[in-house]
Amino acid sequence: MTGRQDDSGRARWAEELLGRLKPGGDDVRGVVDWLAGALPATVSLRDGTGRLLAGTPVECDAGPLRDLTAGRIASAAFEDAGRHLRLVRVERGGAEPAAVLAVARAAPFDRTAAGIVAHTAQALTLLLAARASAAAGYRLERATSDLRLAILQLLMVEEIVSARRVAAGFWPGLLDTDTASVHVVETAPDRRDRLARECRAATRDRALVVRCPAMDGHVIVVAPRESTGDELRTLIRRHPGALLGGSVRQSLVRTATAYGQAVSALAVARIRPERAAVYAERTPPERLIDPAALRGWTARVLRPLDRLPHHTRAELLATTRLGLEFTAVNAAKILGISRNTVRARMDRVAALLDTDFADLTVRATTHLTLNAEAGFAAEGETGGPDGTCLTELLTGPPLRAWAGDLLGRLEPDPRGLRRTLRTWIAAGGNAERTARTLGLHPQTVREHVRGAEPVLERQLLAGGGDLYEVVLAHLAVGDLGLAPPRGTNPDHPDSPVHG
């Protein structure tokens, strides 16, 4: 081969090797396979334990392998029974022990072949280092993601001090606040990771950004700063189809309540051209009830839980609040516990209150109770007049006016949406039972309920706080009656439902 041909051959294989190092090129296995074809030869890449990382096994003595992986030598060459063997140490990056590239072939290693082996070893070093760096970055990302979720779960169960301690070591000052709002960004599940990264960039890590463990397309953002909502609204405009729901500003103790409000606001965001909505744009029912009377009634209803240790009481109430807002499965994912634990805690609360959460009116009034209790606790208020019953609370003029206005939106619809919705609620949200009562097809019932959602600007089929507000509205105007408490006299003044 002439010098010019030699240079041309070197340029060709060097260009091929460089092509495999470009973004989107070969991985380690592909480069090893390329080397085997370029020489040709049998090629293997093994770690210090002898485990094959890529290629075809090549037999060689254990002694040289130990010397190479220990760093005592950088390369070795052998000839045995017509077989020519080259061993080259390959660094793997990070704390990983070195690997050994072994190349065996029948022909001797001339200058070109030796150069190909040496340069391929360097290329493998780069690829392995990049892979180690990517793996380390992935592990770090997973660790910080798990940490963010752990902080959110502590906030959800009102463990504010613990949440602050965990956050302080990684994001100093993040939770040095008494209040925050919660935002939920919704997108396609396959776009969520990218959107979560952009949320962190947009908020400059001054908000707690968590990939929701319950909903694959949701990103939860706990925002101590007022400006976070504007930053997120700007962000979703760059993402077609993304939605943003936000809560009112709440005490950190009410993070779970704020989260429910943010999810509820997504229903409104779906019908808004700007694809964003804030729960503050409507008044929650508890704000329309006389606060002193509501405080006294709430304290009396929850009195059976007051005998429990403080931590147990808070844990039961936080779990029940989420369990009423979401399914047991999703509540469990949010809290990081099993769904059986969620159900067991809710069953215990139901037993203590002597009530049955299977009834929608009970769930709605209990949801009202827990929201009111959390609000009073955040404001440091306890107790109050002890004589008001729930019927009196729900039929006060402000709440009745609100309820009449809300349900009145359904009257113009010729399909009879209000009648269907009232019957569906009385049937516990069961479309089949509702259909039998009204003489409709179950699918028609579902279509009616779904048709009421944009009119009322509330999610109904998904359950949760939106549905409970509509249930309370029916109770306030007298379209529904309160369910009798389990195992007690419905007219008993201490009844948790009527009391």
CSV table of C-alpha atoms in Angstrom, one decimal:
chain,number,residue,atom,x,y,z
A,1,MET,CA,0.0,0.0,0.0
A,2,THR,CA,1.4,3.4,-0.9
A,3,GLY,CA,1.6,6.3,1.5
A,4,ARG,CA,-1.3,8.0,-0.2
A,5,GLN,CA,-3.5,4.8,-0.1
A,6,ASP,CA,-2.5,4.4,3.6
A,7,ASP,CA,-3.6,7.9,4.4
A,8,SER,CA,-6.8,7.4,2.4
A,9,GLY,CA,-7.6,4.3,4.3
A,10,ARG,CA,-6.9,5.9,7.6
A,11,ALA,CA,-9.1,8.9,6.7
A,12,ARG,CA,-11.9,6.5,5.7
A,13,TRP,CA,-12.0,4.5,9.0
A,14,ALA,CA,-11.4,7.6,11.1
A,15,GLU,CA,-14.4,9.2,9.4
A,16,GLU,CA,-16.5,6.1,10.0
A,17,LEU,CA,-15.5,6.0,13.7
A,18,LEU,CA,-16.3,9.7,14.2
A,19,GLY,CA,-19.6,9.2,12.6
A,20,ARG,CA,-20.5,6.7,15.3
A,21,LEU,CA,-19.7,9.3,18.0
A,22,LYS,CA,-22.1,11.9,16.7
A,23,PRO,CA,-25.4,12.5,18.5
A,24,GLY,CA,-27.8,9.8,17.4
A,25,GLY,CA,-24.9,7.5,16.3
A,26,ASP,CA,-24.0,4.1,17.7
A,27,ASP,CA,-23.8,3.1,21.3
A,28,VAL,CA,-21.0,1.1,22.9
A,29,ARG,CA,-22.3,-2.1,21.4
A,30,GLY,CA,-22.5,-0.6,17.9
A,31,VAL,CA,-18.9,0.7,18.1
A,32,VAL,CA,-17.6,-2.7,19.2
A,33,ASP,CA,-19.4,-4.4,16.3
A,34,TRP,CA,-18.0,-1.8,13.9
A,35,LEU,CA,-14.5,-2.5,15.1
A,36,ALA,CA,-15.0,-6.3,14.6
A,37,GLY,CA,-16.0,-5.7,11.0
A,38,ALA,CA,-13.4,-3.0,10.2
A,39,LEU,CA,-10.4,-5.2,11.0
A,40,PRO,CA,-11.9,-8.0,10.7
A,41,ALA,CA,-11.5,-9.6,14.2
A,42,THR,CA,-13.3,-11.0,17.2
A,43,VAL,CA,-13.8,-8.2,19.7
A,44,SER,CA,-15.1,-8.0,23.2
A,45,LEU,CA,-15.5,-5.4,25.9
A,46,ARG,CA,-15.5,-6.7,29.5
A,47,ASP,CA,-15.5,-5.1,32.9
A,48,GLY,CA,-13.1,-6.0,35.7
A,49,THR,CA,-15.2,-9.0,36.8
A,50,GLY,CA,-15.1,-10.5,33.4
A,51,ARG,CA,-18.7,-9.6,32.6
A,52,LEU,CA,-19.2,-9.1,28.9
A,53,LEU,CA,-20.4,-5.5,28.1
A,54,ALA,CA,-20.4,-5.8,24.3
A,55,GLY,CA,-19.1,-8.0,21.5
A,56,THR,CA,-18.2,-11.7,21.3
A,57,PRO,CA,-16.2,-13.4,24.1
A,58,VAL,CA,-12.4,-13.5,23.5
A,59,GLU,CA,-10.3,-16.0,25.5
A,60,CYS,CA,-7.3,-14.5,27.3
A,61,ASP,CA,-5.3,-15.0,30.5
A,62,ALA,CA,-6.7,-13.6,33.7
A,63,GLY,CA,-3.4,-12.1,34.8
A,64,PRO,CA,-3.2,-9.4,32.1
A,65,LEU,CA,-6.8,-8.6,32.6
A,66,ARG,CA,-6.2,-7.9,36.3
A,67,ASP,CA,-3.2,-5.8,35.5
A,68,LEU,CA,-5.1,-3.7,33.0
A,69,THR,CA,-8.2,-3.1,35.1
A,70,ALA,CA,-6.0,-2.3,38.1
A,71,GLY,CA,-4.1,0.3,36.0
A,72,ARG,CA,-0.7,-1.3,36.3
A,73,ILE,CA,-0.5,-1.4,32.4
A,74,ALA,CA,-2.4,0.4,29.7
A,75,SER,CA,-2.2,-2.2,26.9
A,76,ALA,CA,-0.8,-5.6,26.0
A,77,ALA,CA,-0.2,-7.6,22.9
A,78,PHE,CA,0.2,-11.4,22.5
A,79,GLU,CA,0.7,-14.0,19.7
A,80,ASP,CA,-0.3,-17.6,20.3
A,81,ALA,CA,-0.8,-20.5,17.8
A,82,GLY,CA,-1.5,-18.2,14.9
A,83,ARG,CA,-3.8,-15.9,16.9
A,84,HIS,CA,-2.9,-12.3,17.4
A,85,LEU,CA,-4.4,-10.6,20.5
A,86,ARG,CA,-4.5,-7.0,21.7
A,87,LEU,CA,-5.8,-5.8,25.1
A,88,VAL,CA,-6.4,-2.1,25.8
A,89,ARG,CA,-7.6,-0.6,29.1
A,90,VAL,CA,-10.8,1.5,28.6
A,91,GLU,CA,-11.8,4.0,31.3
A,92,ARG,CA,-15.5,4.0,32.2
A,93,GLY,CA,-15.9,7.3,33.9
A,94,GLY,CA,-17.2,8.1,37.4
A,95,ALA,CA,-16.5,5.4,40.1
A,96,GLU,CA,-16.9,2.5,37.7
A,97,PRO,CA,-13.8,0.2,37.4
A,98,ALA,CA,-12.0,0.2,34.0
A,99,ALA,CA,-13.0,-2.2,31.2
A,100,VAL,CA,-10.8,-4.1,28.9
A,101,LEU,CA,-11.1,-4.1,25.1
A,102,ALA,CA,-9.9,-7.4,23.7
A,103,VAL,CA,-9.3,-7.8,19.9
A,104,ALA,CA,-8.2,-11.2,18.4
A,105,ARG,CA,-7.5,-11.9,14.8
A,106,ALA,CA,-5.5,-14.2,12.5
A,107,ALA,CA,-3.5,-11.5,10.8
A,108,PRO,CA,-0.9,-9.5,12.6
A,109,PHE,CA,-1.7,-6.0,13.8
A,110,ASP,CA,0.0,-3.6,11.3
A,111,ARG,CA,0.2,0.1,12.0
A,112,THR,CA,-3.3,0.8,10.6
A,113,ALA,CA,-5.0,-2.0,12.6
A,114,ALA,CA,-3.2,-0.9,15.7
A,115,GLY,CA,-4.3,2.6,15.2
A,116,ILE,CA,-7.9,1.6,14.7
A,117,VAL,CA,-7.8,-0.4,18.0
A,118,ALA,CA,-6.2,2.5,19.9
A,119,HIS,CA,-8.6,5.1,18.5
A,120,THR,CA,-11.6,2.9,19.1
A,121,ALA,CA,-10.6,2.4,22.7
A,122,GLN,CA,-10.5,6.2,23.1
A,123,ALA,CA,-14.0,6.5,21.5
A,124,LEU,CA,-15.3,3.8,23.9
A,125,THR,CA,-13.9,5.8,26.8
A,126,LEU,CA,-15.9,8.8,25.7
A,127,LEU,CA,-19.1,6.8,25.2
A,128,LEU,CA,-18.8,5.0,28.5
A,129,ALA,CA,-18.0,8.3,30.3
A,130,ALA,CA,-21.0,9.9,28.7
A,131,ARG,CA,-23.2,7.0,29.6
A,132,ALA,CA,-21.9,7.1,33.2
A,133,SER,CA,-22.6,10.8,33.3
A,134,ALA,CA,-26.1,10.3,31.9
A,135,ALA,CA,-26.8,7.6,34.4
A,136,ALA,CA,-25.6,9.7,37.3
A,137,GLY,CA,-27.7,12.6,36.0
A,138,TYR,CA,-30.7,10.3,35.8
A,139,ARG,CA,-30.2,9.0,39.3
A,140,LEU,CA,-29.9,12.6,40.6
A,141,GLU,CA,-33.0,13.6,38.8
A,142,ARG,CA,-34.9,10.6,40.2
A,143,ALA,CA,-33.6,11.4,43.7
A,144,THR,CA,-34.6,15.0,43.6
A,145,SER,CA,-38.0,14.1,42.0
A,146,ASP,CA,-38.7,11.6,44.8
A,147,LEU,CA,-37.6,14.3,47.3
A,148,ARG,CA,-40.0,16.8,45.9
A,149,LEU,CA,-42.8,14.3,46.1
A,150,ALA,CA,-42.0,13.5,49.7
A,151,ILE,CA,-42.2,17.2,50.6
A,152,LEU,CA,-45.6,17.4,48.9
A,153,GLN,CA,-46.8,14.4,50.7
A,154,LEU,CA,-45.8,15.9,54.0
A,155,LEU,CA,-47.6,19.1,53.2
A,156,MET,CA,-50.7,17.1,52.2
A,157,VAL,CA,-50.9,15.5,55.7
A,158,GLU,CA,-50.2,18.8,57.4
A,159,GLU,CA,-46.7,17.9,58.5
A,160,ILE,CA,-45.5,21.4,57.8
A,161,VAL,CA,-42.5,21.5,60.1
A,162,SER,CA,-41.1,18.2,58.6
A,163,ALA,CA,-41.7,19.5,55.1
A,164,ARG,CA,-39.8,22.7,55.8
A,165,ARG,CA,-36.9,20.7,57.3
A,166,VAL,CA,-36.6,18.4,54.3
A,167,ALA,CA,-36.9,21.3,51.8
A,168,ALA,CA,-34.4,23.5,53.7
A,169,GLY,CA,-31.5,21.2,53.0
A,170,PHE,CA,-31.9,21.3,49.3
A,171,TRP,CA,-33.9,24.4,48.4
A,172,PRO,CA,-33.2,26.9,51.2
A,173,GLY,CA,-36.1,29.3,51.8
A,174,LEU,CA,-38.6,27.5,49.6
A,175,LEU,CA,-41.1,27.0,52.3
A,176,ASP,CA,-40.2,29.9,54.5
A,177,THR,CA,-43.8,31.1,54.2
A,178,ASP,CA,-47.1,30.6,55.9
A,179,THR,CA,-49.2,30.6,52.7
A,180,ALA,CA,-49.0,29.4,49.2
A,181,SER,CA,-51.1,28.7,46.1
A,182,VAL,CA,-51.2,25.4,44.3
A,183,HIS,CA,-51.3,25.1,40.5
A,184,VAL,CA,-51.9,22.0,38.4
A,185,VAL,CA,-50.7,21.9,34.8
A,186,GLU,CA,-52.3,19.3,32.6
A,187,THR,CA,-50.8,18.0,29.3
A,188,ALA,CA,-50.4,14.8,27.4
A,189,PRO,CA,-48.6,12.1,29.5
A,190,ASP,CA,-45.8,11.8,27.0
A,191,ARG,CA,-45.1,15.6,27.3
A,192,ARG,CA,-45.2,15.8,31.0
A,193,ASP,CA,-41.5,15.4,31.8
A,194,ARG,CA,-40.6,18.1,29.5
A,195,LEU,CA,-43.3,20.4,30.9
A,196,ALA,CA,-42.2,19.7,34.4
A,197,ARG,CA,-38.6,20.7,33.5
A,198,GLU,CA,-39.9,23.9,31.9
A,199,CYS,CA,-42.0,24.6,35.0
A,200,ARG,CA,-38.9,24.4,37.2
A,201,ALA,CA,-37.1,26.7,34.8
A,202,ALA,CA,-39.9,29.2,34.5
A,203,THR,CA,-40.2,29.4,38.3
A,204,ARG,CA,-36.4,29.4,38.8
A,205,ASP,CA,-36.7,26.6,41.4
A,206,ARG,CA,-38.6,29.0,43.7
A,207,ALA,CA,-41.7,26.7,43.6
A,208,LEU,CA,-42.1,23.1,44.5
A,209,VAL,CA,-42.7,21.3,41.1
A,210,VAL,CA,-43.9,17.7,41.4
A,211,ARG,CA,-45.0,15.2,38.7
A,212,CYS,CA,-48.3,14.1,40.1
A,213,PRO,CA,-48.2,10.4,41.2
A,214,ALA,CA,-51.9,9.9,40.6
A,215,MET,CA,-52.5,11.6,37.2
A,216,ASP,CA,-50.1,10.8,34.4
A,217,GLY,CA,-50.6,14.1,32.6
A,218,HIS,CA,-50.5,16.4,35.7
A,219,VAL,CA,-47.7,18.6,37.1
A,220,ILE,CA,-48.3,20.0,40.6
A,221,VAL,CA,-46.8,23.3,41.5
A,222,VAL,CA,-46.8,24.6,45.1
A,223,ALA,CA,-46.1,28.3,44.7
A,224,PRO,CA,-45.1,30.5,47.7
A,225,ARG,CA,-44.7,33.6,45.3
A,226,GLU,CA,-47.6,35.5,43.8
A,227,SER,CA,-45.9,35.8,40.5
A,228,THR,CA,-45.8,32.0,39.8
A,229,GLY,CA,-49.3,32.0,38.3
A,230,ASP,CA,-48.3,34.5,35.7
A,231,GLU,CA,-45.1,32.6,34.9
A,232,LEU,CA,-47.1,29.4,34.4
A,233,ARG,CA,-49.7,31.1,32.2
A,234,THR,CA,-46.9,32.4,30.0
A,235,LEU,CA,-45.5,28.9,29.8
A,236,ILE,CA,-48.7,27.0,28.8
A,237,ARG,CA,-49.2,29.4,25.9
A,238,ARG,CA,-46.2,27.7,24.3
A,239,HIS,CA,-47.7,24.3,24.8
A,240,PRO,CA,-50.8,23.6,22.6
A,241,GLY,CA,-53.4,21.7,24.5
A,242,ALA,CA,-51.9,22.4,28.0
A,243,LEU,CA,-54.3,23.6,30.7
A,244,LEU,CA,-53.6,25.4,34.0
A,245,GLY,CA,-55.8,25.4,37.1
A,246,GLY,CA,-54.9,27.4,40.2
A,247,SER,CA,-56.1,27.6,43.8
A,248,VAL,CA,-56.7,30.6,46.0
A,249,ARG,CA,-53.9,31.4,48.4
A,250,GLN,CA,-54.1,29.1,51.3
A,251,SER,CA,-52.2,28.3,54.5
A,252,LEU,CA,-49.6,25.6,54.1
A,253,VAL,CA,-51.8,23.5,56.4
A,254,ARG,CA,-54.5,23.6,53.7
A,255,THR,CA,-52.3,22.4,50.9
A,256,ALA,CA,-54.6,19.4,50.2
A,257,THR,CA,-57.6,21.8,50.0
A,258,ALA,CA,-55.6,24.0,47.6
A,259,TYR,CA,-54.7,21.1,45.5
A,260,GLY,CA,-58.4,20.1,45.2
A,261,GLN,CA,-59.2,23.7,44.2
A,262,ALA,CA,-56.5,23.6,41.5
A,263,VAL,CA,-57.8,20.4,40.0
A,264,SER,CA,-61.4,21.8,40.1
A,265,ALA,CA,-60.2,24.9,38.3
A,266,LEU,CA,-59.1,22.7,35.4
A,267,ALA,CA,-62.7,22.1,34.5
A,268,VAL,CA,-63.2,25.9,33.9
A,269,ALA,CA,-59.8,26.1,32.1
A,270,ARG,CA,-61.1,23.6,29.5
A,271,ILE,CA,-63.8,26.0,28.3
A,272,ARG,CA,-61.6,29.1,28.5
A,273,PRO,CA,-59.8,30.4,25.4
A,274,GLU,CA,-56.7,31.2,27.5
A,275,ARG,CA,-56.8,27.6,28.9
A,276,ALA,CA,-56.3,28.8,32.4
A,277,ALA,CA,-58.5,29.4,35.4
A,278,VAL,CA,-58.2,30.2,39.1
A,279,TYR,CA,-60.6,28.8,41.8
A,280,ALA,CA,-60.7,32.2,43.4
A,281,GLU,CA,-63.0,33.3,40.6
A,282,ARG,CA,-65.9,31.7,42.5
A,283,THR,CA,-67.0,31.7,46.1
A,284,PRO,CA,-66.9,28.4,48.0
A,285,PRO,CA,-70.1,27.5,49.9
A,286,GLU,CA,-68.5,27.7,53.3
A,287,ARG,CA,-67.8,31.4,52.8
A,288,LEU,CA,-71.6,31.9,52.4
A,289,ILE,CA,-72.5,30.4,55.8
A,290,ASP,CA,-72.4,32.3,59.1
A,291,PRO,CA,-68.9,31.7,60.3
A,292,ALA,CA,-69.7,31.6,64.0
A,293,ALA,CA,-72.5,29.0,63.5
A,294,LEU,CA,-70.4,27.0,61.1
A,295,ARG,CA,-67.5,27.0,63.5
A,296,GLY,CA,-69.6,25.7,66.3
A,297,TRP,CA,-71.3,23.0,64.2
A,298,THR,CA,-68.0,21.9,62.8
A,299,ALA,CA,-66.4,21.6,66.2
A,300,ARG,CA,-69.4,19.6,67.5
A,301,VAL,CA,-69.4,17.2,64.5
A,302,LEU,CA,-65.7,16.5,64.8
A,303,ARG,CA,-65.8,16.2,68.6
A,304,PRO,CA,-65.5,12.3,68.5
A,305,LEU,CA,-62.1,12.7,66.9
A,306,ASP,CA,-60.8,15.1,69.6
A,307,ARG,CA,-60.1,12.2,71.9
A,308,LEU,CA,-57.4,10.9,69.5
A,309,PRO,CA,-53.7,11.9,69.7
A,310,HIS,CA,-53.1,15.1,67.7
A,311,HIS,CA,-51.0,13.3,65.1
A,312,THR,CA,-53.5,10.6,64.6
A,313,ARG,CA,-56.4,13.0,64.3
A,314,ALA,CA,-54.5,15.1,61.7
A,315,GLU,CA,-53.5,12.1,59.7
A,316,LEU,CA,-57.1,10.7,59.6
A,317,LEU,CA,-58.6,14.1,58.6
A,318,ALA,CA,-56.0,14.8,55.9
A,319,THR,CA,-56.5,11.3,54.4
A,320,THR,CA,-60.3,11.6,54.5
A,321,ARG,CA,-60.1,15.0,52.9
A,322,LEU,CA,-58.2,13.6,50.0
A,323,GLY,CA,-60.2,10.4,49.9
A,324,LEU,CA,-63.4,12.5,49.5
A,325,GLU,CA,-61.8,14.6,46.8
A,326,PHE,CA,-60.3,11.7,44.7
A,327,THR,CA,-60.6,8.0,44.4
A,328,ALA,CA,-58.9,5.9,47.1
A,329,VAL,CA,-56.4,4.7,44.5
A,330,ASN,CA,-55.4,8.3,43.5
A,331,ALA,CA,-55.4,9.5,47.1
A,332,ALA,CA,-53.1,6.7,48.0
A,333,LYS,CA,-50.7,7.6,45.2
A,334,ILE,CA,-50.7,11.3,46.3
A,335,LEU,CA,-50.0,10.4,49.9
A,336,GLY,CA,-47.6,7.5,49.2
A,337,ILE,CA,-49.6,4.9,51.1
A,338,SER,CA,-51.7,1.9,50.0
A,339,ARG,CA,-55.3,2.3,49.0
A,340,ASN,CA,-56.2,-0.1,51.7
A,341,THR,CA,-54.7,2.3,54.2
A,342,VAL,CA,-56.8,5.1,52.8
A,343,ARG,CA,-59.9,3.1,53.0
A,344,ALA,CA,-59.1,1.9,56.5
A,345,ARG,CA,-58.6,5.5,57.7
A,346,MET,CA,-61.8,6.7,56.1
A,347,ASP,CA,-63.7,3.8,57.6
A,348,ARG,CA,-62.4,4.8,61.0
A,349,VAL,CA,-63.5,8.4,60.5
A,350,ALA,CA,-66.9,7.3,59.3
A,351,ALA,CA,-67.3,5.0,62.3
A,352,LEU,CA,-66.3,7.8,64.7
A,353,LEU,CA,-68.8,10.1,63.1
A,354,ASP,CA,-71.4,7.4,63.0
A,355,THR,CA,-72.1,8.0,59.3
A,356,ASP,CA,-71.8,6.4,55.9
A,357,PHE,CA,-69.6,7.9,53.2
A,358,ALA,CA,-71.4,5.8,50.5
A,359,ASP,CA,-74.1,8.5,50.4
A,360,LEU,CA,-73.3,11.6,48.3
A,361,THR,CA,-75.0,14.0,50.7
A,362,VAL,CA,-73.0,12.7,53.6
A,363,ARG,CA,-69.8,13.0,51.5
A,364,ALA,CA,-70.7,16.5,50.6
A,365,THR,CA,-71.5,17.7,54.1
A,366,THR,CA,-68.4,16.0,55.5
A,367,HIS,CA,-66.3,17.6,52.8
A,368,LEU,CA,-67.9,21.0,53.9
A,369,THR,CA,-67.0,20.1,57.5
A,370,LEU,CA,-63.4,19.3,56.8
A,371,ASN,CA,-62.8,22.4,54.6
A,372,ALA,CA,-64.3,24.6,57.3
A,373,GLU,CA,-62.2,22.9,60.0
A,374,ALA,CA,-59.0,23.4,58.0
A,375,GLY,CA,-59.9,27.0,57.5
A,376,PHE,CA,-60.6,27.7,61.1
A,377,ALA,CA,-57.5,25.9,62.2
A,378,ALA,CA,-55.4,28.0,59.8
A,379,GLU,CA,-56.9,31.2,61.2
A,380,GLY,CA,-56.4,30.0,64.8
A,381,GLU,CA,-60.1,30.0,65.6
A,382,THR,CA,-61.9,27.3,67.5
A,383,GLY,CA,-65.3,26.7,69.1
A,384,GLY,CA,-68.4,28.8,68.6
A,385,PRO,CA,-72.2,28.8,69.3
A,386,ASP,CA,-73.2,25.2,69.7
A,387,GLY,CA,-76.9,25.2,68.8
A,388,THR,CA,-77.2,25.5,65.0
A,389,CYS,CA,-78.1,22.4,63.0
A,390,LEU,CA,-76.9,21.6,59.5
A,391,THR,CA,-80.4,22.3,58.0
A,392,GLU,CA,-80.2,25.8,59.3
A,393,LEU,CA,-76.7,26.3,58.1
A,394,LEU,CA,-77.6,25.2,54.6
A,395,THR,CA,-80.8,27.3,54.2
A,396,GLY,CA,-79.4,30.7,55.2
A,397,PRO,CA,-80.3,33.4,52.7
A,398,PRO,CA,-76.8,33.9,51.2
A,399,LEU,CA,-76.3,30.2,50.5
A,400,ARG,CA,-79.8,29.7,49.2
A,401,ALA,CA,-79.3,32.7,46.8
A,402,TRP,CA,-76.0,31.2,45.6
A,403,ALA,CA,-77.6,27.8,45.1
A,404,GLY,CA,-80.6,29.1,43.3
A,405,ASP,CA,-78.4,31.0,40.9
A,406,LEU,CA,-76.1,28.1,40.3
A,407,LEU,CA,-78.9,25.5,39.6
A,408,GLY,CA,-81.0,28.0,37.7
A,409,ARG,CA,-78.4,27.9,34.9
A,410,LEU,CA,-79.7,24.5,34.0
A,411,GLU,CA,-83.4,25.5,33.5
A,412,PRO,CA,-83.2,26.8,29.9
A,413,ASP,CA,-81.9,23.5,28.6
A,414,PRO,CA,-84.7,21.5,27.0
A,415,ARG,CA,-83.2,18.2,27.9
A,416,GLY,CA,-84.2,18.5,31.6
A,417,LEU,CA,-80.7,18.6,32.9
A,418,ARG,CA,-81.7,19.8,36.3
A,419,ARG,CA,-84.1,16.9,36.8
A,420,THR,CA,-81.6,14.4,35.6
A,421,LEU,CA,-78.8,15.8,37.8
A,422,ARG,CA,-81.0,15.8,40.9
A,423,THR,CA,-82.1,12.2,40.4
A,424,TRP,CA,-78.5,11.1,39.6
A,425,ILE,CA,-77.3,12.7,42.9
A,426,ALA,CA,-80.1,11.0,44.8
A,427,ALA,CA,-79.1,7.7,43.2
A,428,GLY,CA,-75.5,8.1,44.5
A,429,GLY,CA,-74.1,9.0,41.1
A,430,ASN,CA,-75.3,5.7,39.6
A,431,ALA,CA,-76.3,6.2,36.0
A,432,GLU,CA,-78.2,2.8,35.8
A,433,ARG,CA,-80.4,3.5,38.8
A,434,THR,CA,-81.1,7.0,37.5
A,435,ALA,CA,-82.0,5.7,34.1
A,436,ARG,CA,-84.5,3.2,35.6
A,437,THR,CA,-86.1,6.0,37.7
A,438,LEU,CA,-86.4,8.4,34.7
A,439,GLY,CA,-87.0,5.9,32.0
A,440,LEU,CA,-83.9,6.9,30.1
A,441,HIS,CA,-80.9,5.0,28.8
A,442,PRO,CA,-77.8,5.1,31.1
A,443,GLN,CA,-75.7,6.6,28.4
A,444,THR,CA,-78.3,9.4,28.1
A,445,VAL,CA,-78.0,10.0,31.8
A,446,ARG,CA,-74.2,10.3,31.5
A,447,GLU,CA,-74.6,12.7,28.6
A,448,HIS,CA,-77.0,14.9,30.6
A,449,VAL,CA,-74.6,15.0,33.5
A,450,ARG,CA,-71.7,15.7,31.2
A,451,GLY,CA,-73.8,18.4,29.5
A,452,ALA,CA,-74.3,20.1,32.9
A,453,GLU,CA,-70.6,20.4,33.5
A,454,PRO,CA,-69.8,23.4,31.2
A,455,VAL,CA,-73.0,25.1,32.3
A,456,LEU,CA,-72.2,24.8,36.0
A,457,GLU,CA,-68.4,25.2,35.3
A,458,ARG,CA,-67.8,22.2,37.5
A,459,GLN,CA,-66.6,18.6,37.0
A,460,LEU,CA,-69.4,16.2,38.1
A,461,LEU,CA,-68.6,12.7,36.8
A,462,ALA,CA,-65.1,12.9,38.3
A,463,GLY,CA,-66.6,13.5,41.7
A,464,GLY,CA,-64.8,15.5,44.4
A,465,GLY,CA,-65.2,19.1,45.5
A,466,ASP,CA,-67.1,20.3,42.4
A,467,LEU,CA,-69.7,17.7,42.7
A,468,TYR,CA,-70.1,18.3,46.5
A,469,GLU,CA,-70.8,22.0,45.8
A,470,VAL,CA,-73.6,21.0,43.5
A,471,VAL,CA,-74.9,18.6,46.1
A,472,LEU,CA,-74.9,21.3,48.7
A,473,ALA,CA,-76.7,23.6,46.3
A,474,HIS,CA,-79.5,21.0,45.9
A,475,LEU,CA,-79.7,20.7,49.7
A,476,ALA,CA,-79.8,24.4,50.1
A,477,VAL,CA,-82.8,24.9,47.8
A,478,GLY,CA,-84.6,21.8,49.1
A,479,ASP,CA,-84.3,19.7,46.0
A,480,LEU,CA,-82.6,17.0,48.1
A,481,GLY,CA,-83.0,15.8,51.7
A,482,LEU,CA,-80.2,14.9,54.0
A,483,ALA,CA,-79.4,11.2,54.5
A,484,PRO,CA,-80.3,9.9,57.9
A,485,PRO,CA,-77.2,9.1,60.0
A,486,ARG,CA,-76.3,5.4,60.4
A,487,GLY,CA,-77.6,3.8,63.5
A,488,THR,CA,-79.0,7.0,65.1
A,489,ASN,CA,-82.2,9.0,65.3
A,490,PRO,CA,-82.2,11.4,62.3
A,491,ASP,CA,-83.6,14.1,64.6
A,492,HIS,CA,-81.0,13.7,67.3
A,493,PRO,CA,-79.3,17.0,67.9
A,494,ASP,CA,-75.8,15.4,68.1
A,495,SER,CA,-76.3,13.7,64.7
A,496,PRO,CA,-73.2,14.3,62.6
A,497,VAL,CA,-75.4,14.8,59.5
A,498,HIS,CA,-78.2,16.8,60.9
A,499,GLY,CA,-76.5,18.1,64.0
